[in-house]
mmCIF file of C-alpha atoms in Angstrom:
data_model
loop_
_atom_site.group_PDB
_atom_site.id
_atom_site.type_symbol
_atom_site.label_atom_id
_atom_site.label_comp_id
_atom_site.label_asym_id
_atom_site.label_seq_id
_atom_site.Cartn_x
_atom_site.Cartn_y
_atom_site.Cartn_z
ATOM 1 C CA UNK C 142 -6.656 19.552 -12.996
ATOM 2 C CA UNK C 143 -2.880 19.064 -13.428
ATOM 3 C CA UNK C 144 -1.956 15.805 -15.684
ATOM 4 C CA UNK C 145 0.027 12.809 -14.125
ATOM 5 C CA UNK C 146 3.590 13.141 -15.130
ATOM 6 C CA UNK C 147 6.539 10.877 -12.900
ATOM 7 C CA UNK C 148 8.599 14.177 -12.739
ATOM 8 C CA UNK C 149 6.332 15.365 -9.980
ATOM 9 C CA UNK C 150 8.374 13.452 -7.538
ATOM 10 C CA UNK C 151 12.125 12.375 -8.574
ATOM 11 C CA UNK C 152 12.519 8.998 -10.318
ATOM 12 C CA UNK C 153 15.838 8.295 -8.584
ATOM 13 C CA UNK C 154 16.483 8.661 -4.818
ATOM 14 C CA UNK C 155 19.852 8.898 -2.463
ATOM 15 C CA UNK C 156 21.825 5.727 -2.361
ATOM 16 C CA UNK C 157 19.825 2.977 -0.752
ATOM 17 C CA UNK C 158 20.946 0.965 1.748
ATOM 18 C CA UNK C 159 20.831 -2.773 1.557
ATOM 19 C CA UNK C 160 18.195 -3.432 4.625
ATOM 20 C CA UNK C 161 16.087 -0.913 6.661
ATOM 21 C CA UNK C 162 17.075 -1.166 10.511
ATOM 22 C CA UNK C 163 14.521 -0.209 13.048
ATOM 23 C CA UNK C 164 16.629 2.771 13.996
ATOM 24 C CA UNK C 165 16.160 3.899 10.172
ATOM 25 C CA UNK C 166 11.643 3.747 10.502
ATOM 26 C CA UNK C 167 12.599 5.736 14.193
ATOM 27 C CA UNK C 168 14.070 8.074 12.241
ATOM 28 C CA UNK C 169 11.593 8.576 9.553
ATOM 29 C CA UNK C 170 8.658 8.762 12.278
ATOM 30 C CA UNK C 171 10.736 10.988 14.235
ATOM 31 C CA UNK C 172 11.187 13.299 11.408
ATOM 32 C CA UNK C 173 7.232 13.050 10.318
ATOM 33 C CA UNK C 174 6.585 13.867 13.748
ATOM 34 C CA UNK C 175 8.539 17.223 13.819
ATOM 35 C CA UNK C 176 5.946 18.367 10.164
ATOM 36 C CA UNK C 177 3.341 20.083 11.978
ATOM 37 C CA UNK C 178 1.849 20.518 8.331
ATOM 38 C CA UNK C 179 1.985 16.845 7.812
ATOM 39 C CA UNK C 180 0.732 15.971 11.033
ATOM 40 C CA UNK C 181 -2.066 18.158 10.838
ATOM 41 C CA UNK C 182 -3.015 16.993 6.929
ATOM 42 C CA UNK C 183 -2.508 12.782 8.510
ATOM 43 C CA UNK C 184 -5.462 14.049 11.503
ATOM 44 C CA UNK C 185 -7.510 15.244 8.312
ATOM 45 C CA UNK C 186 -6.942 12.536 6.679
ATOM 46 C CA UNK C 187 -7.863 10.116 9.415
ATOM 47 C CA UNK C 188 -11.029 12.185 10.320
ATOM 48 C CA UNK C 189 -12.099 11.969 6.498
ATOM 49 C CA UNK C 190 -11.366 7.745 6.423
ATOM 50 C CA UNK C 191 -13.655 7.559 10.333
ATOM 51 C CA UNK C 192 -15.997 9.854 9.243
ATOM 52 C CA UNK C 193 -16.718 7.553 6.037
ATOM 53 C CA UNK C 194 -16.233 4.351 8.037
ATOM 54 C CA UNK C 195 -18.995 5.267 10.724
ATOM 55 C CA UNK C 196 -21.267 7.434 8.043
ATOM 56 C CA UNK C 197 -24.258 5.619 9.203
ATOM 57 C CA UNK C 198 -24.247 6.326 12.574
ATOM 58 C CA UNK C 199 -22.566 10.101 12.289
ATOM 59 C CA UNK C 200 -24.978 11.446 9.425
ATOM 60 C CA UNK C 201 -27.875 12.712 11.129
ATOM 61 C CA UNK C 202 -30.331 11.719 8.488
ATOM 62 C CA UNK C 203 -31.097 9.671 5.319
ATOM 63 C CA UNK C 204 -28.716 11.288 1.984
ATOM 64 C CA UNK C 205 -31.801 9.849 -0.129
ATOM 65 C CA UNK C 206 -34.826 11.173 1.668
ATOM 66 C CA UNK C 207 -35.907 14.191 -0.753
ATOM 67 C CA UNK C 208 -38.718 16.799 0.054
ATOM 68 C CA UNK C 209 -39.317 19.148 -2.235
ATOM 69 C CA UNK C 210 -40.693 21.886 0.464
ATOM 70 C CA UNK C 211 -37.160 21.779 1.737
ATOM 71 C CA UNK C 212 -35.279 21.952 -1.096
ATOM 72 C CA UNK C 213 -32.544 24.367 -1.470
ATOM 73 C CA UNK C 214 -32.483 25.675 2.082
ATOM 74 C CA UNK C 215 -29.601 28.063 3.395
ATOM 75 C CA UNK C 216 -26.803 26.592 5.590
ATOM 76 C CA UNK C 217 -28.017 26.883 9.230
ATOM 77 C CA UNK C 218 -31.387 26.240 8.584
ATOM 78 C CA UNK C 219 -32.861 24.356 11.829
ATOM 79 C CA UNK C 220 -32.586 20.769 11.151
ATOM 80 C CA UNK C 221 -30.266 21.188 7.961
ATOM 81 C CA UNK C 222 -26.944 22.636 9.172
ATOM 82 C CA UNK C 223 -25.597 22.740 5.832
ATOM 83 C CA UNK C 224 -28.287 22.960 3.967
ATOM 84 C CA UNK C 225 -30.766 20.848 1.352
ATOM 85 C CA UNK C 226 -29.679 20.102 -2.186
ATOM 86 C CA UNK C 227 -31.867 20.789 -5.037
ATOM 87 C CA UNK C 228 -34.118 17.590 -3.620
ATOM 88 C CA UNK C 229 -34.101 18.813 -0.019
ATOM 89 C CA UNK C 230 -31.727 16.085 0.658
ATOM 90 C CA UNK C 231 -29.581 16.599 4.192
ATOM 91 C CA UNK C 232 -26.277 17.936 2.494
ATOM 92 C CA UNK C 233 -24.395 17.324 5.467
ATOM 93 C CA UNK C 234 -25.704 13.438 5.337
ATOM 94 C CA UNK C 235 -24.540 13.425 2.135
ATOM 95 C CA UNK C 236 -21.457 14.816 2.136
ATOM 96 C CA UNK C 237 -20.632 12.453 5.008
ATOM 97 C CA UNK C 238 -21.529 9.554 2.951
ATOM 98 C CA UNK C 239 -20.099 10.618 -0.419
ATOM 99 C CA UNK C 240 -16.899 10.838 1.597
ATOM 100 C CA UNK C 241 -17.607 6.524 1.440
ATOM 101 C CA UNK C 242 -17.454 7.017 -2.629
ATOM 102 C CA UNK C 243 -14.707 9.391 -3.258
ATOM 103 C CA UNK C 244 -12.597 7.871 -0.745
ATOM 104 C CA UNK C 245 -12.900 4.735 -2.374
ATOM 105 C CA UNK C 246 -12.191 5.701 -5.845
ATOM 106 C CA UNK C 247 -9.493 7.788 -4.697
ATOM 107 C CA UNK C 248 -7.518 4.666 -3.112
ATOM 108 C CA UNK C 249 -8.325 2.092 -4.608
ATOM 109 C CA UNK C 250 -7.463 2.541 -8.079
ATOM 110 C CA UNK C 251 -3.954 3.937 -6.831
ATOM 111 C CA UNK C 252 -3.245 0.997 -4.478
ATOM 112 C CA UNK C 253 -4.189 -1.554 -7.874
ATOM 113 C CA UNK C 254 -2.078 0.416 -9.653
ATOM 114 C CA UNK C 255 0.573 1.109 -7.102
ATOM 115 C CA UNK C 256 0.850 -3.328 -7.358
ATOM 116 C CA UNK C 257 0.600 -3.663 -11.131
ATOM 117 C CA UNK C 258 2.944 -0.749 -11.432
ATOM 118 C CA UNK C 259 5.632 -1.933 -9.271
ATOM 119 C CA UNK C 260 5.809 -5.304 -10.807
ATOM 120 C CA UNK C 261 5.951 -4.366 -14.366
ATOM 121 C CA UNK C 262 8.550 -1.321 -13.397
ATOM 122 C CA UNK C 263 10.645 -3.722 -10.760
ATOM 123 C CA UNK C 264 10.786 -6.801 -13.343
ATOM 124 C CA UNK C 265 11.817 -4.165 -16.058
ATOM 125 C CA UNK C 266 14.611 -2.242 -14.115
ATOM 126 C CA UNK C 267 15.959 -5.069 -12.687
ATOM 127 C CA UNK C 268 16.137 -7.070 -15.598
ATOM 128 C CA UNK C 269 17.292 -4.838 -18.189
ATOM 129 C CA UNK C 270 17.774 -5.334 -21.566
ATOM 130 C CA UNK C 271 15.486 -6.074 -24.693
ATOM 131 C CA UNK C 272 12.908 -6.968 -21.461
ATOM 132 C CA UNK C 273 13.034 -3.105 -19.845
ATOM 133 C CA UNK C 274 12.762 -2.149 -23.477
ATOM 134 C CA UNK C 275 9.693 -3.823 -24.858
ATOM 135 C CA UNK C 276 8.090 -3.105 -21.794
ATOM 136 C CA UNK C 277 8.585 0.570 -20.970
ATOM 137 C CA UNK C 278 8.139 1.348 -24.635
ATOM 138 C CA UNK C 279 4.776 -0.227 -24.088
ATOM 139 C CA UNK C 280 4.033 1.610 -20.816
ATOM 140 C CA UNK C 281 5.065 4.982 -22.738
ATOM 141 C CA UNK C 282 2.009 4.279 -25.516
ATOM 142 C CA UNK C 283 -0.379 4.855 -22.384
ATOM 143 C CA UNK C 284 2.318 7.775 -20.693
ATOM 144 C CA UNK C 285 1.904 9.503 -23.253
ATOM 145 C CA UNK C 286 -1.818 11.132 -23.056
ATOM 146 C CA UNK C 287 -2.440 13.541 -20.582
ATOM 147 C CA UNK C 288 -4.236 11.429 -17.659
ATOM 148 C CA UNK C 289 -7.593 13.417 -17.456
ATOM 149 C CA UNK C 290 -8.142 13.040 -21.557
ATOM 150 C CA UNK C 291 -7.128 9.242 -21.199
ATOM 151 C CA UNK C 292 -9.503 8.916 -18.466
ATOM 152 C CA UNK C 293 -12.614 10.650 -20.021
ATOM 153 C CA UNK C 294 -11.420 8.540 -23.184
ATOM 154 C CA UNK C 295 -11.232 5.059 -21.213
ATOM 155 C CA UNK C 296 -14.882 6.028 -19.435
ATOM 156 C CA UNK C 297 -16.353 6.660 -22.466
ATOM 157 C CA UNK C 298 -15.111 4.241 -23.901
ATOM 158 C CA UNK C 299 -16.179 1.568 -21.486
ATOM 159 C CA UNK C 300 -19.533 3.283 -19.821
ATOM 160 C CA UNK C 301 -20.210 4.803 -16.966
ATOM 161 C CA UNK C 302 -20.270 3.321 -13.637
ATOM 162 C CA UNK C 303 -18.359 2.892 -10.329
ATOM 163 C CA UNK C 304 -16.402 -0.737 -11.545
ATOM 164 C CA UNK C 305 -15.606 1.140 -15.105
ATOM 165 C CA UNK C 306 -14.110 4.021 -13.601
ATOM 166 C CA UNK C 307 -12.519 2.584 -11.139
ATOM 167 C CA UNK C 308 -10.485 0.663 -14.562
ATOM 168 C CA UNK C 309 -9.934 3.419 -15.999
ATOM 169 C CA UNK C 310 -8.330 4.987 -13.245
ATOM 170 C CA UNK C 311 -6.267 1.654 -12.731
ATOM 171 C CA UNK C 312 -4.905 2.195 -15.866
ATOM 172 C CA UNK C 313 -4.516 5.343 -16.147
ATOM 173 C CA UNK C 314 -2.246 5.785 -12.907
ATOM 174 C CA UNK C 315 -0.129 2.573 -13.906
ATOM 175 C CA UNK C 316 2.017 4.074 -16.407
ATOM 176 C CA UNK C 317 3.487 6.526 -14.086
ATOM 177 C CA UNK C 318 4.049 4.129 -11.105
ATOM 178 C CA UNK C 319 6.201 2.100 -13.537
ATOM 179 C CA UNK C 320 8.125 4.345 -14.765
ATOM 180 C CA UNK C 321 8.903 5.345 -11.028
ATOM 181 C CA UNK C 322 9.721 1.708 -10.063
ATOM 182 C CA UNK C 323 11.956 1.092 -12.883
ATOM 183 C CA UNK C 324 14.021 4.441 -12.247
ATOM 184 C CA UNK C 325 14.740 3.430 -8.925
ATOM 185 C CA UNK C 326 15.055 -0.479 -9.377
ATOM 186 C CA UNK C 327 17.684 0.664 -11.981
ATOM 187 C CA UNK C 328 19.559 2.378 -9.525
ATOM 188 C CA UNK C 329 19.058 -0.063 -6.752
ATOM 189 C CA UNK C 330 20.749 -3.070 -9.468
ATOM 190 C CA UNK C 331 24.130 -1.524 -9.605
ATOM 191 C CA UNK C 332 24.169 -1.118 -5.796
ATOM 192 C CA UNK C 333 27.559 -3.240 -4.366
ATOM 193 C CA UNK C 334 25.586 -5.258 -2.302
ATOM 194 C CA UNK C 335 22.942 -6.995 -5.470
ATOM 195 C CA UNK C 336 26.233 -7.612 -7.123
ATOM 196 C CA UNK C 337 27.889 -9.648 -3.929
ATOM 197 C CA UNK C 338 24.180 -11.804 -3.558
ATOM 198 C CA UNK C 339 24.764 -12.374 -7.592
ATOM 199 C CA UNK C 340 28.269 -13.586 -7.155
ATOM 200 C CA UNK C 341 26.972 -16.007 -4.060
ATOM 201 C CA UNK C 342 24.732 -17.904 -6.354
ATOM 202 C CA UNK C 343 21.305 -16.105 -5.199
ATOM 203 C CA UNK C 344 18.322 -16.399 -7.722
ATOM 204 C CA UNK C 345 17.044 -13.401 -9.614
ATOM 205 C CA UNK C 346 13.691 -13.652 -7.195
ATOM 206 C CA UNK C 347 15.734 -14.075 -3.998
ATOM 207 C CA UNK C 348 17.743 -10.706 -5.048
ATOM 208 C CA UNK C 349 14.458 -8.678 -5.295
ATOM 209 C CA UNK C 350 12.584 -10.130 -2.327
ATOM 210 C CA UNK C 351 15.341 -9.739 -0.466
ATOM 211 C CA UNK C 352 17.589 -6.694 -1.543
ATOM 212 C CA UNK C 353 15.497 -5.063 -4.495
ATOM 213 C CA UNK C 354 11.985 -4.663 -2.465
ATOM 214 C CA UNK C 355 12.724 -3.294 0.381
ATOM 215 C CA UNK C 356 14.767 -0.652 -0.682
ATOM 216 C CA UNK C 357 12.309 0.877 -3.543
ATOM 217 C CA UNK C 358 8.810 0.147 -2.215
ATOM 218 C CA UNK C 359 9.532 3.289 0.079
ATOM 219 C CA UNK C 360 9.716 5.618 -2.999
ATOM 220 C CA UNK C 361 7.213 4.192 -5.178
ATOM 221 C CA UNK C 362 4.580 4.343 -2.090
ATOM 222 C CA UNK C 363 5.206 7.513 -1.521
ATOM 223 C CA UNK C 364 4.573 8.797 -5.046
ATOM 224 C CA UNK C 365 1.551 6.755 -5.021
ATOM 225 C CA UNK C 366 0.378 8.462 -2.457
ATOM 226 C CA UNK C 367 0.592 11.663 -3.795
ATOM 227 C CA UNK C 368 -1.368 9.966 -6.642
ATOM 228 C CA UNK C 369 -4.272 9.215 -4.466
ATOM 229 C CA UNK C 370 -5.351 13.114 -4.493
ATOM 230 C CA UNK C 371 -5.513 13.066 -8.445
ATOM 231 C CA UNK C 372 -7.308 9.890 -8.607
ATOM 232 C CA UNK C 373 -10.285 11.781 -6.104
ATOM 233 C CA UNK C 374 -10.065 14.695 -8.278
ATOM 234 C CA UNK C 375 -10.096 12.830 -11.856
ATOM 235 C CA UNK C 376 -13.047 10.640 -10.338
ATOM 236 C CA UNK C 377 -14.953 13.544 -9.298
ATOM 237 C CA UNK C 378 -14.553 15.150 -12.822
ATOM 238 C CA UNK C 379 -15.862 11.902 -14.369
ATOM 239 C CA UNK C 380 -19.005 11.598 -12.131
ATOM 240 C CA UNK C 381 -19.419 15.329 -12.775
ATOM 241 C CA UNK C 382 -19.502 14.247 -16.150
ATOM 242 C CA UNK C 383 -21.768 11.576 -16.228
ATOM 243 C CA UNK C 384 -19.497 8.854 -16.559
ATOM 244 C CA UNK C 385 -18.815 7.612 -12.928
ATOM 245 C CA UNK C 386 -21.379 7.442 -10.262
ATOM 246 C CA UNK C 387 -25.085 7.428 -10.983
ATOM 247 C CA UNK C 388 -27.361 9.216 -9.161
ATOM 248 C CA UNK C 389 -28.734 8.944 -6.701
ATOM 249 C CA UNK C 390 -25.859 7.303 -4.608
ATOM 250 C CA UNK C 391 -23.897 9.994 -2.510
ATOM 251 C CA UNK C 392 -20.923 11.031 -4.018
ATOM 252 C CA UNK C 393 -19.034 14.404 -4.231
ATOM 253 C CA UNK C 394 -18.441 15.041 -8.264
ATOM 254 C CA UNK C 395 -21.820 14.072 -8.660
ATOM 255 C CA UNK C 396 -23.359 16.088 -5.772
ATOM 256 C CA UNK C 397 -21.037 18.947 -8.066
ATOM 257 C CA UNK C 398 -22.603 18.326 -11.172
ATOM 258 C CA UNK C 399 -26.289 17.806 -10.048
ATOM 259 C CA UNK C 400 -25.994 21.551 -7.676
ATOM 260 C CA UNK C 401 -24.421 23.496 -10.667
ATOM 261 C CA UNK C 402 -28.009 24.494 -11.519
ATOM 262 C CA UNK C 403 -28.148 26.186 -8.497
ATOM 263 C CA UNK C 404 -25.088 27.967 -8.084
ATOM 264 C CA UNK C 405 -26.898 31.611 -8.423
ATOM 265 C CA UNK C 406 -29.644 30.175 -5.498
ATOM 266 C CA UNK C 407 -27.402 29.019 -3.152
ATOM 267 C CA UNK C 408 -24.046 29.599 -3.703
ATOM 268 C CA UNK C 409 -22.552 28.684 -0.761
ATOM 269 C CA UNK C 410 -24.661 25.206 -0.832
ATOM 270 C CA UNK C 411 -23.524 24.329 -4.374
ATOM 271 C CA UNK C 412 -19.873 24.579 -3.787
ATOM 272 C CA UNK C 413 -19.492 22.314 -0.494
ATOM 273 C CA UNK C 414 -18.837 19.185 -2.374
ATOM 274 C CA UNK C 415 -15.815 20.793 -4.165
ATOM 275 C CA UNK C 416 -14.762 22.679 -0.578
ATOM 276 C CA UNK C 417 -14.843 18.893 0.030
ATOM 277 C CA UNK C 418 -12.862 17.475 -2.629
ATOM 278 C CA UNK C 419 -10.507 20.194 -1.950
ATOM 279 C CA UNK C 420 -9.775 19.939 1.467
ATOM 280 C CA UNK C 421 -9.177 16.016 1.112
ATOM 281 C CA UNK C 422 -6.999 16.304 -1.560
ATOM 282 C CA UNK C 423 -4.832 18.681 -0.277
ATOM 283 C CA UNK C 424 -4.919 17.145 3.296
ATOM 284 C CA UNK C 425 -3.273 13.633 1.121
ATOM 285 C CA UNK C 426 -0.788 15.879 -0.679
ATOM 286 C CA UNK C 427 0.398 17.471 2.310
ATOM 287 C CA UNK C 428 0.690 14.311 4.108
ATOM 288 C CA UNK C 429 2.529 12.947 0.895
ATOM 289 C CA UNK C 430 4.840 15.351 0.941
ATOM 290 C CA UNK C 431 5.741 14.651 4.757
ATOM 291 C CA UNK C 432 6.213 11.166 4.099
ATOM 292 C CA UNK C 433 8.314 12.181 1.558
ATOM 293 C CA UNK C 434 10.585 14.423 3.136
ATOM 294 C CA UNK C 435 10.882 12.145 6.413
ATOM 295 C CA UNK C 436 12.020 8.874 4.077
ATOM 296 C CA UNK C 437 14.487 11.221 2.324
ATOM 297 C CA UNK C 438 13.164 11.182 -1.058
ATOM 298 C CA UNK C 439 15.561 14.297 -2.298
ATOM 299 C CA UNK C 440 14.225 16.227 -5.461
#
């Protein structure tokens, strides 16, 4: 579990252009389209999100009904595809709805931060000065610890549960998306055309509604993006921990953590929440990097 560092995707891009015609989001689809990889990781993807969405009616029985006759049965027994859990629980039930859980922590705490972040780091680039100062200095404080030890630190700190580590996460992926929007917004003030609005009379908030936005929102979303992976994977480590998700809600760090006692029983069983994890974390990065490489973000 890698740390979150903004040099995992550049902090500048190529030079923007002052407005996005329709011919340019052709061009970006059209060059998505052509990344079978991509393509293949977005049909995961959207799978993973319908097969959350409509877990109730695809799960073929209750993830909380336990029987301890059934527990720990082989994938392919009759009735339990993929298995029981040390409870007897349906493991493919539950694995369907802990795809619910991680989904959620893996998005929303990204898309929070991906808002927060690209306020402070807009405001700071484009303003400059003692301002971009004060604040980035301040965003650096929380940059500075690696973002699985800052997220154990904040969950501990706070307790465990779904609305503390959700915060955590917030806070932890922040720093990062700051820095990202402030490198670009940077770039994006110098452009000619900010300096010809300035020398019309336009306000500071009509410049970056206007000309600032819409030329470094691209970027920063697709870094957050390829955030949204990490966040699954640092929420899974905290419920495997103890400090996320409680049992005996569906959710696939915890379904890790509570199975680890029967890794040497069934082996195969045990490790299908992290198969899990893995596949829809890669699946995001994948379709991050396509993004990526269709808007032009150069490295």
């Amino acid at each position: 579990m890698s740390a979150v560092t903004a040099t995992s995707v550049p902090a500048t891009t190529s030079a923007p252009t002052p407005a996005h015609s329709p011919g340019y989001w052709s061009g970006v689809f059209r060059r998505f389209r052509r990344d079978k990889v991509a393509v293949g990781a977005g049909i995961v993807v959207l799978l993973i999100i319908l097969m959350a969405i409509f877990a109730d009616y695809i799960a073929p029985a209750d993830p909380t009904r336990s029987s301890m006759l059934r527990r720990l049965r082989p994938i392919g027994t009759p009735g339990y595809p993929l298995g029981a859990d040390e409870l007897g629980r349906d493991m493919l039930s539950r694995l369907i709805h802990g795809a619910r859980l991680s989904l959620f922590m893996g998005v929303v705490p990204v898309f929070i931060a991906f808002v927060f972040g690209s306020l402070i780091g807009v405001s700071a680039g484009f303003f400059g000065g003692k301002y971009n100062t004060i604040t980035m200095r301040t965003v650096d404080i929380f940059y500075a610890f690696p973002s699985v030890l800052l997220a154990i630190a904040l969950s501990g700190a706070l307790g465990a549960g779904i609305f503390n580590s959700l915060l955590s996460l917030t806070i932890v992926f922040i720093p990062p998306i700051a820095r990202i929007a402030e490198s670009v917004t940077t770039q994006v003030r110098s452009m000619d055309y900010v300096e010809a609005a300035r020398a019309s009379g336009a306000g500071p908030g009509t410049i970056i509604r206007v000309h600032v936005l819409g030329n470094v929102l691209g970027p920063i979303f697709v870094y957050a993006t390829s955030l949204i992976s990490v966040s699954m994977i640092l929420a899974s480590g905290l419920s495997f921990l103890g400090l996320g998700t409680k049992p005996p809600t569906p959710e696939w760090g915890l379904m890790l953590n509570t199975l680890r006692t029967a890794i040497y029983v069934q082996p195969w069983v045990a490790a299908l929440p992290g198969v899990a994890i893995f596949i829809t974390s890669i699946s995001f990065n994948l379709l991050s990097d396509g993004l990526r490489s269709a808007m032009d973000v150069k490295g």
